[in-house]
PDB file of C-alpha atoms and ligand atoms in Angstrom:
ATOM      1  CA  MET A   1     -24.180  -2.727  54.443  1.00 74.00           C
ATOM      2  CA  ALA A   2     -25.677  -0.179  51.623  1.00 83.00           C
ATOM      3  CA  LEU A   3     -23.074   1.681  49.129  1.00 90.00           C
ATOM      4  CA  THR A   4     -22.249   5.672  50.094  1.00 88.00           C
ATOM      5  CA  GLY A   5     -21.461   8.550  48.310  1.00 89.00           C
ATOM      6  CA  GLU A   6     -22.850  11.340  46.021  1.00 91.00           C
ATOM      7  CA  TYR A   7     -25.224  10.240  43.646  1.00 92.00           C
ATOM      8  CA  GLN A   8     -24.086  12.067  40.447  1.00 90.00           C
ATOM      9  CA  PRO A   9     -26.632  11.438  37.489  1.00 89.00           C
ATOM     10  CA  SER A  10     -25.669  10.020  33.934  1.00 88.00           C
ATOM     11  CA  LYS A  11     -24.922  12.710  31.238  1.00 88.00           C
ATOM     12  CA  SER A  12     -26.727  10.249  28.955  1.00 86.00           C
ATOM     13  CA  GLN A  13     -30.500  11.837  29.578  1.00 90.00           C
ATOM     14  CA  TRP A  14     -32.319   9.165  28.230  1.00 86.00           C
ATOM     15  CA  ALA A  15     -30.220   6.800  30.185  1.00 86.00           C
ATOM     16  CA  ARG A  16     -30.726   9.191  33.435  1.00 88.00           C
ATOM     17  CA  GLU A  17     -34.627   9.211  32.840  1.00 92.00           C
ATOM     18  CA  GLN A  18     -35.294   5.831  33.049  1.00 92.00           C
ATOM     19  CA  ALA A  19     -32.883   4.343  36.190  1.00 93.00           C
ATOM     20  CA  GLU A  20     -34.068   7.583  37.813  1.00 94.00           C
ATOM     21  CA  LYS A  21     -38.326   7.057  37.316  1.00 95.00           C
ATOM     22  CA  PHE A  22     -37.180   2.798  37.700  1.00 96.00           C
ATOM     23  CA  GLU A  23     -36.008   3.562  41.255  1.00 94.00           C
ATOM     24  CA  GLU A  24     -38.911   6.660  41.941  1.00 95.00           C
ATOM     25  CA  SER A  25     -41.657   4.042  41.343  1.00 97.00           C
ATOM     26  CA  GLN A  26     -39.924   1.021  43.234  1.00 96.00           C
ATOM     27  CA  GLY A  27     -39.481  -0.411  39.243  1.00 96.00           C
ATOM     28  CA  SER A  28     -43.094   0.147  38.645  1.00 96.00           C
ATOM     29  CA  GLU A  29     -42.211   2.611  35.866  1.00 96.00           C
ATOM     30  CA  ALA A  30     -39.369   2.665  33.137  1.00 96.00           C
ATOM     31  CA  ASN A  31     -38.972  -0.798  33.759  1.00 96.00           C
ATOM     32  CA  GLU A  32     -38.597  -2.242  30.148  1.00 96.00           C
ATOM     33  CA  LEU A  33     -36.722  -1.286  27.129  1.00 93.00           C
ATOM     34  CA  ARG A  34     -38.468  -2.784  23.656  1.00 92.00           C
ATOM     35  CA  GLY A  35     -40.111  -5.061  25.610  1.00 94.00           C
ATOM     36  CA  MET A  36     -37.626  -6.339  27.970  1.00 96.00           C
ATOM     37  CA  PRO A  37     -37.489  -5.848  31.575  1.00 97.00           C
ATOM     38  CA  ILE A  38     -34.647  -3.755  32.793  1.00 97.00           C
ATOM     39  CA  ILE A  39     -32.295  -3.798  36.108  1.00 97.00           C
ATOM     40  CA  VAL A  40     -30.468  -0.745  37.913  1.00 97.00           C
ATOM     41  CA  LEU A  41     -27.193  -0.725  38.698  1.00 97.00           C
ATOM     42  CA  THR A  42     -25.384   1.769  40.878  1.00 97.00           C
ATOM     43  CA  THR A  43     -21.323   1.835  41.002  1.00 98.00           C
ATOM     44  CA  VAL A  44     -18.601   3.626  42.787  1.00 97.00           C
ATOM     45  CA  GLY A  45     -17.300   6.027  40.393  1.00 97.00           C
ATOM     46  CA  ALA A  46     -13.262   4.626  40.047  1.00 97.00           C
ATOM     47  CA  LYS A  47     -12.426   8.454  39.886  1.00 97.00           C
ATOM     48  CA  THR A  48     -15.154  10.708  41.530  1.00 96.00           C
ATOM     49  CA  GLY A  49     -16.022   7.771  44.182  1.00 96.00           C
ATOM     50  CA  ALA A  50     -19.380   8.830  43.339  1.00 96.00           C
ATOM     51  CA  LEU A  51     -22.498   6.687  43.301  1.00 97.00           C
ATOM     52  CA  ARG A  52     -23.249   6.015  39.099  1.00 96.00           C
ATOM     53  CA  LYS A  53     -26.711   4.101  38.743  1.00 96.00           C
ATOM     54  CA  THR A  54     -27.178   2.762  35.240  1.00 95.00           C
ATOM     55  CA  ALA A  55     -30.226   0.958  33.543  1.00 95.00           C
ATOM     56  CA  LEU A  56     -29.433  -2.373  31.917  1.00 97.00           C
ATOM     57  CA  MET A  57     -31.021  -5.571  30.959  1.00 98.00           C
ATOM     58  CA  ARG A  58     -32.111  -7.913  33.555  1.00 98.00           C
ATOM     59  CA  VAL A  59     -30.439 -10.954  33.088  1.00 98.00           C
ATOM     60  CA  GLU A  60     -30.939 -12.935  36.085  1.00 98.00           C
ATOM     61  CA  HIS A  61     -30.293 -17.138  36.962  1.00 97.00           C
ATOM     62  CA  GLU A  62     -31.223 -19.149  39.942  1.00 95.00           C
ATOM     63  CA  GLY A  63     -31.188 -15.777  42.246  1.00 93.00           C
ATOM     64  CA  ARG A  64     -27.475 -14.395  40.749  1.00 97.00           C
ATOM     65  CA  TYR A  65     -27.480 -11.549  37.815  1.00 98.00           C
ATOM     66  CA  ALA A  66     -25.238 -10.794  34.928  1.00 98.00           C
ATOM     67  CA  VAL A  67     -24.492  -7.471  33.864  1.00 98.00           C
ATOM     68  CA  ILE A  68     -23.467  -6.935  30.262  1.00 98.00           C
ATOM     69  CA  ALA A  69     -21.279  -4.578  28.946  1.00 98.00           C
ATOM     70  CA  SER A  70     -21.804  -4.282  25.807  1.00 98.00           C
ATOM     71  CA  LEU A  71     -22.303  -0.313  24.737  1.00 97.00           C
ATOM     72  CA  GLY A  72     -24.756  -1.309  22.143  1.00 97.00           C
ATOM     73  CA  GLY A  73     -21.504  -2.701  20.270  1.00 98.00           C
ATOM     74  CA  ALA A  74     -19.686   0.173  20.677  1.00 98.00           C
ATOM     75  CA  PRO A  75     -15.571   0.202  20.325  1.00 98.00           C
ATOM     76  CA  GLN A  76     -15.308   1.288  23.851  1.00 98.00           C
ATOM     77  CA  GLU A  77     -16.294  -0.039  27.344  1.00 97.00           C
ATOM     78  CA  PRO A  78     -18.975   1.454  29.010  1.00 97.00           C
ATOM     79  CA  LYS A  79     -17.657   3.482  32.277  1.00 97.00           C
ATOM     80  CA  TRP A  80     -19.648   1.633  34.632  1.00 98.00           C
ATOM     81  CA  ALA A  81     -17.379  -1.158  33.722  1.00 98.00           C
ATOM     82  CA  GLY A  82     -14.417  -0.122  35.161  1.00 98.00           C
ATOM     83  CA  ASN A  83     -16.165   1.185  37.869  1.00 98.00           C
ATOM     84  CA  ILE A  84     -16.833  -2.154  38.855  1.00 98.00           C
ATOM     85  CA  ARG A  85     -13.530  -3.131  38.832  1.00 98.00           C
ATOM     86  CA  HIS A  86     -12.111  -0.882  40.843  1.00 98.00           C
ATOM     87  CA  HIS A  87     -14.845  -1.234  43.320  1.00 97.00           C
ATOM     88  CA  LEU A  88     -16.525  -5.199  43.174  1.00 98.00           C
ATOM     89  CA  HIS A  89     -19.263  -3.836  45.536  1.00 97.00           C
ATOM     90  CA  VAL A  90     -22.680  -3.417  43.551  1.00 98.00           C
ATOM     91  CA  GLU A  91     -25.955  -2.425  44.230  1.00 97.00           C
ATOM     92  CA  LEU A  92     -29.057  -3.622  41.941  1.00 98.00           C
ATOM     93  CA  GLN A  93     -32.461  -3.002  42.040  1.00 97.00           C
ATOM     94  CA  ASP A  94     -34.766  -5.457  40.211  1.00 98.00           C
ATOM     95  CA  GLY A  95     -37.938  -4.262  41.143  1.00 97.00           C
ATOM     96  CA  ALA A  96     -39.121  -2.958  44.263  1.00 97.00           C
ATOM     97  CA  HIS A  97     -35.896  -4.786  45.659  1.00 96.00           C
ATOM     98  CA  LYS A  98     -32.675  -3.178  45.832  1.00 96.00           C
ATOM     99  CA  ARG A  99     -29.512  -5.608  47.175  1.00 96.00           C
ATOM    100  CA  ASP A 100     -25.750  -5.410  47.909  1.00 97.00           C
ATOM    101  CA  TYR A 101     -23.988  -7.730  45.540  1.00 98.00           C
ATOM    102  CA  LEU A 102     -20.252  -8.577  44.819  1.00 98.00           C
ATOM    103  CA  ALA A 103     -19.095  -8.619  41.284  1.00 98.00           C
ATOM    104  CA  ARG A 104     -16.872 -10.959  38.931  1.00 98.00           C
ATOM    105  CA  GLU A 105     -15.917 -10.861  35.914  1.00 98.00           C
ATOM    106  CA  VAL A 106     -16.385 -14.108  34.022  1.00 98.00           C
ATOM    107  CA  GLU A 107     -14.353 -15.687  31.163  1.00 97.00           C
ATOM    108  CA  GLY A 108     -14.239 -18.952  29.390  1.00 97.00           C
ATOM    109  CA  GLU A 109     -16.845 -21.259  30.333  1.00 98.00           C
ATOM    110  CA  GLU A 110     -18.760 -19.416  32.292  1.00 98.00           C
ATOM    111  CA  ARG A 111     -18.787 -16.355  30.339  1.00 98.00           C
ATOM    112  CA  ASP A 112     -20.076 -19.020  27.555  1.00 98.00           C
ATOM    113  CA  GLU A 113     -22.735 -20.122  29.677  1.00 98.00           C
ATOM    114  CA  TRP A 114     -23.956 -16.208  31.302  1.00 98.00           C
ATOM    115  CA  TRP A 115     -23.625 -15.009  27.267  1.00 98.00           C
ATOM    116  CA  ALA A 116     -26.359 -17.729  26.534  1.00 98.00           C
ATOM    117  CA  HIS A 117     -28.372 -16.332  29.403  1.00 98.00           C
ATOM    118  CA  ALA A 118     -28.217 -12.871  28.385  1.00 98.00           C
ATOM    119  CA  VAL A 119     -29.211 -13.466  24.963  1.00 98.00           C
ATOM    120  CA  ALA A 120     -32.257 -15.390  26.344  1.00 97.00           C
ATOM    121  CA  ALA A 121     -32.953 -12.452  28.007  1.00 97.00           C
ATOM    122  CA  PHE A 122     -31.754  -9.938  25.139  1.00 97.00           C
ATOM    123  CA  PRO A 123     -30.836 -11.383  21.510  1.00 97.00           C
ATOM    124  CA  ASP A 124     -29.877  -7.612  20.706  1.00 97.00           C
ATOM    125  CA  TYR A 125     -26.550  -8.517  22.859  1.00 98.00           C
ATOM    126  CA  ASP A 126     -25.001 -11.257  19.942  1.00 98.00           C
ATOM    127  CA  ALA A 127     -25.464  -8.669  16.660  1.00 98.00           C
ATOM    128  CA  TYR A 128     -23.452  -6.367  19.565  1.00 98.00           C
ATOM    129  CA  GLN A 129     -20.643  -8.525  19.815  1.00 98.00           C
ATOM    130  CA  ALA A 130     -20.414  -9.011  16.152  1.00 98.00           C
ATOM    131  CA  LYS A 131     -20.537  -5.008  15.577  1.00 98.00           C
ATOM    132  CA  THR A 132     -17.260  -4.328  17.984  1.00 98.00           C
ATOM    133  CA  ASP A 133     -13.934  -5.797  18.233  1.00 97.00           C
ATOM    134  CA  ARG A 134     -13.599  -5.754  21.860  1.00 98.00           C
ATOM    135  CA  ARG A 135     -14.570  -8.965  23.921  1.00 98.00           C
ATOM    136  CA  ILE A 136     -17.785  -7.020  26.224  1.00 98.00           C
ATOM    137  CA  ALA A 137     -17.235  -8.083  29.334  1.00 98.00           C
ATOM    138  CA  VAL A 138     -19.742 -10.000  31.447  1.00 98.00           C
ATOM    139  CA  PHE A 139     -19.930  -9.813  35.230  1.00 98.00           C
ATOM    140  CA  VAL A 140     -21.794 -12.207  37.713  1.00 98.00           C
ATOM    141  CA  LEU A 141     -23.108 -10.691  40.510  1.00 98.00           C
ATOM    142  CA  GLU A 142     -23.274 -12.608  43.930  1.00 97.00           C
ATOM    143  CA  PRO A 143     -25.619 -11.579  46.708  1.00 96.00           C
ATOM    144  CA  MET A 144     -23.953 -10.584  49.489  1.00 95.00           C
ATOM    145  CA  ALA A 145     -24.963 -11.251  53.127  1.00 85.00           C
ATOM    146  CA  GLU A 146     -27.616  -9.251  54.423  1.00 74.00           C
ATOM    147  CA  GLU A 147     -26.954  -7.500  57.430  1.00 61.00           C
ATOM    148  CA  ASP A 148     -30.142  -9.855  59.441  1.00 49.00           C
ATOM    149  CA  GLU A 149     -29.485 -12.648  57.886  1.00 46.00           C
TER     150      GLU A 149
HETATM  151  N1  F42 B 201     -25.953  -0.401  28.365  1.00 76.00           N
HETATM  152  C1  F42 B 201     -25.162  -1.290  28.487  1.00 76.00           C
HETATM  153  O1  F42 B 201     -23.502  -1.809  28.295  1.00 76.00           O
HETATM  154  N2  F42 B 201     -25.303  -2.703  28.513  1.00 76.00           N
HETATM  155  C2  F42 B 201     -27.161  -2.650  28.888  1.00 76.00           C
HETATM  156  O2  F42 B 201     -27.254  -3.701  29.041  1.00 76.00           O
HETATM  157  C3  F42 B 201     -27.878  -1.433  28.376  1.00 76.00           C
HETATM  158  C4  F42 B 201     -28.687  -1.799  28.792  1.00 76.00           C
HETATM  159  C5  F42 B 201     -29.761  -0.685  28.910  1.00 76.00           C
HETATM  160  C6  F42 B 201     -31.189  -0.682  29.018  1.00 76.00           C
HETATM  161  C7  F42 B 201     -31.765   0.209  29.556  1.00 76.00           C
HETATM  162  C8  F42 B 201     -31.085   2.069  28.830  1.00 76.00           C
HETATM  163  O3  F42 B 201     -32.394   2.928  28.966  1.00 76.00           O
HETATM  164  C9  F42 B 201     -29.936   1.848  28.689  1.00 76.00           C
HETATM  165  C10 F42 B 201     -29.513   0.619  28.890  1.00 76.00           C
HETATM  166  N3  F42 B 201     -27.817   0.510  28.698  1.00 76.00           N
HETATM  167  C11 F42 B 201     -27.097  -0.824  28.498  1.00 76.00           C
HETATM  168  C12 F42 B 201     -27.285   1.957  28.331  1.00 76.00           C
HETATM  169  C13 F42 B 201     -26.614   2.094  29.799  1.00 76.00           C
HETATM  170  O4  F42 B 201     -27.493   3.032  30.436  1.00 76.00           O
HETATM  171  C14 F42 B 201     -25.858   3.693  29.735  1.00 76.00           C
HETATM  172  O5  F42 B 201     -25.529   4.668  29.484  1.00 76.00           O
HETATM  173  C15 F42 B 201     -24.155   2.816  29.094  1.00 76.00           C
HETATM  174  O6  F42 B 201     -23.539   1.554  29.140  1.00 76.00           O
HETATM  175  C16 F42 B 201     -23.035   3.614  29.049  1.00 76.00           C
HETATM  176  O7  F42 B 201     -22.482   3.144  30.630  1.00 76.00           O
HETATM  177  P1  F42 B 201     -21.779   4.686  30.684  1.00 76.00           P
HETATM  178  O8  F42 B 201     -20.956   4.227  32.562  1.00 76.00           O
HETATM  179  O9  F42 B 201     -20.493   4.949  29.900  1.00 76.00           O
HETATM  180  O10 F42 B 201     -22.516   5.865  31.362  1.00 76.00           O
HETATM  181  C17 F42 B 201     -21.809   7.451  30.346  1.00 76.00           C
HETATM  182  C18 F42 B 201     -23.332   7.583  29.938  1.00 76.00           C
HETATM  183  C19 F42 B 201     -22.232   7.954  31.453  1.00 76.00           C
HETATM  184  O11 F42 B 201     -22.871   8.811  32.523  1.00 76.00           O
HETATM  185  N4  F42 B 201     -21.155   8.643  31.812  1.00 76.00           N
HETATM  186  C20 F42 B 201     -20.842   9.534  32.802  1.00 76.00           C
HETATM  187  C21 F42 B 201     -20.476  10.944  32.723  1.00 76.00           C
HETATM  188  O12 F42 B 201     -20.551  11.435  33.671  1.00 76.00           O
HETATM  189  O13 F42 B 201     -20.731  10.574  31.275  1.00 76.00           O
HETATM  190  C22 F42 B 201     -19.141   9.215  33.504  1.00 76.00           C
HETATM  191  C23 F42 B 201     -19.699   8.331  34.928  1.00 76.00           C
HETATM  192  C24 F42 B 201     -18.981   7.306  35.466  1.00 76.00           C
HETATM  193  O14 F42 B 201     -18.856   6.136  35.907  1.00 76.00           O
HETATM  194  N5  F42 B 201     -17.674   8.180  36.126  1.00 76.00           N
HETATM  195  C25 F42 B 201     -16.529   7.501  37.066  1.00 76.00           C
HETATM  196  C26 F42 B 201     -16.496   8.498  38.300  1.00 76.00           C
HETATM  197  O15 F42 B 201     -15.205   8.311  38.641  1.00 76.00           O
HETATM  198  O16 F42 B 201     -17.738   8.794  38.883  1.00 76.00           O
HETATM  199  C27 F42 B 201     -15.422   7.641  36.112  1.00 76.00           C
HETATM  200  C28 F42 B 201     -15.160   6.823  34.924  1.00 76.00           C
HETATM  201  C29 F42 B 201     -13.755   6.973  34.020  1.00 76.00           C
HETATM  202  O17 F42 B 201     -13.127   5.745  34.293  1.00 76.00           O
HETATM  203  O18 F42 B 201     -13.343   8.107  33.651  1.00 76.00           O
END
């Protein structure tokens, strides 16, 4: 079931424009960062309940995705990570295809495996982890059953 709530645009202009252009064009425009593909994640705001849309790198493996809370190696986590912990049901749009997912934060070996997929998709993640003292959170997104399945 699709998420419900009012869309509240991000305060970050470049990130907002990328997410909006990507969605409006069904993923045919604004679909890369430095030549590498992105997806758009929709989360439910932990405080407002509003729908938040965030452009993130595309980390996909066998039909599942990971989202990496790197925020360029900043000391603080991106807000969307807290939103996910508060509300595990999210939407992810990859190209023209938008679907519902259940998110789970991963640790240990599972995190290591997904981190390797993440770095293969976007090598800068290693530099971001080296830049910050926090352990960058990794969330794996498992597809939820579609209504007609
Ligand atoms: N960020 C990453 O962390 N990882 C990536 O892989 C990544 C890739 C990427 C690719 C393209 C691109 O354009 C941007 C990319 N970014 C990536 C940056 C990403 O799009 C986000 O801008 C960044 O991660 C920061 O996320 P944020 O959730 O902190 O967003 C900020 C800018 C923002 O909009 N904040 C909102 C605001 O109004 O300032 C708050 C949003 C929010 O969720 N509010 C909650 C609510 O209840 O509505 C409350 C949250 C709380 O706890 O206070």
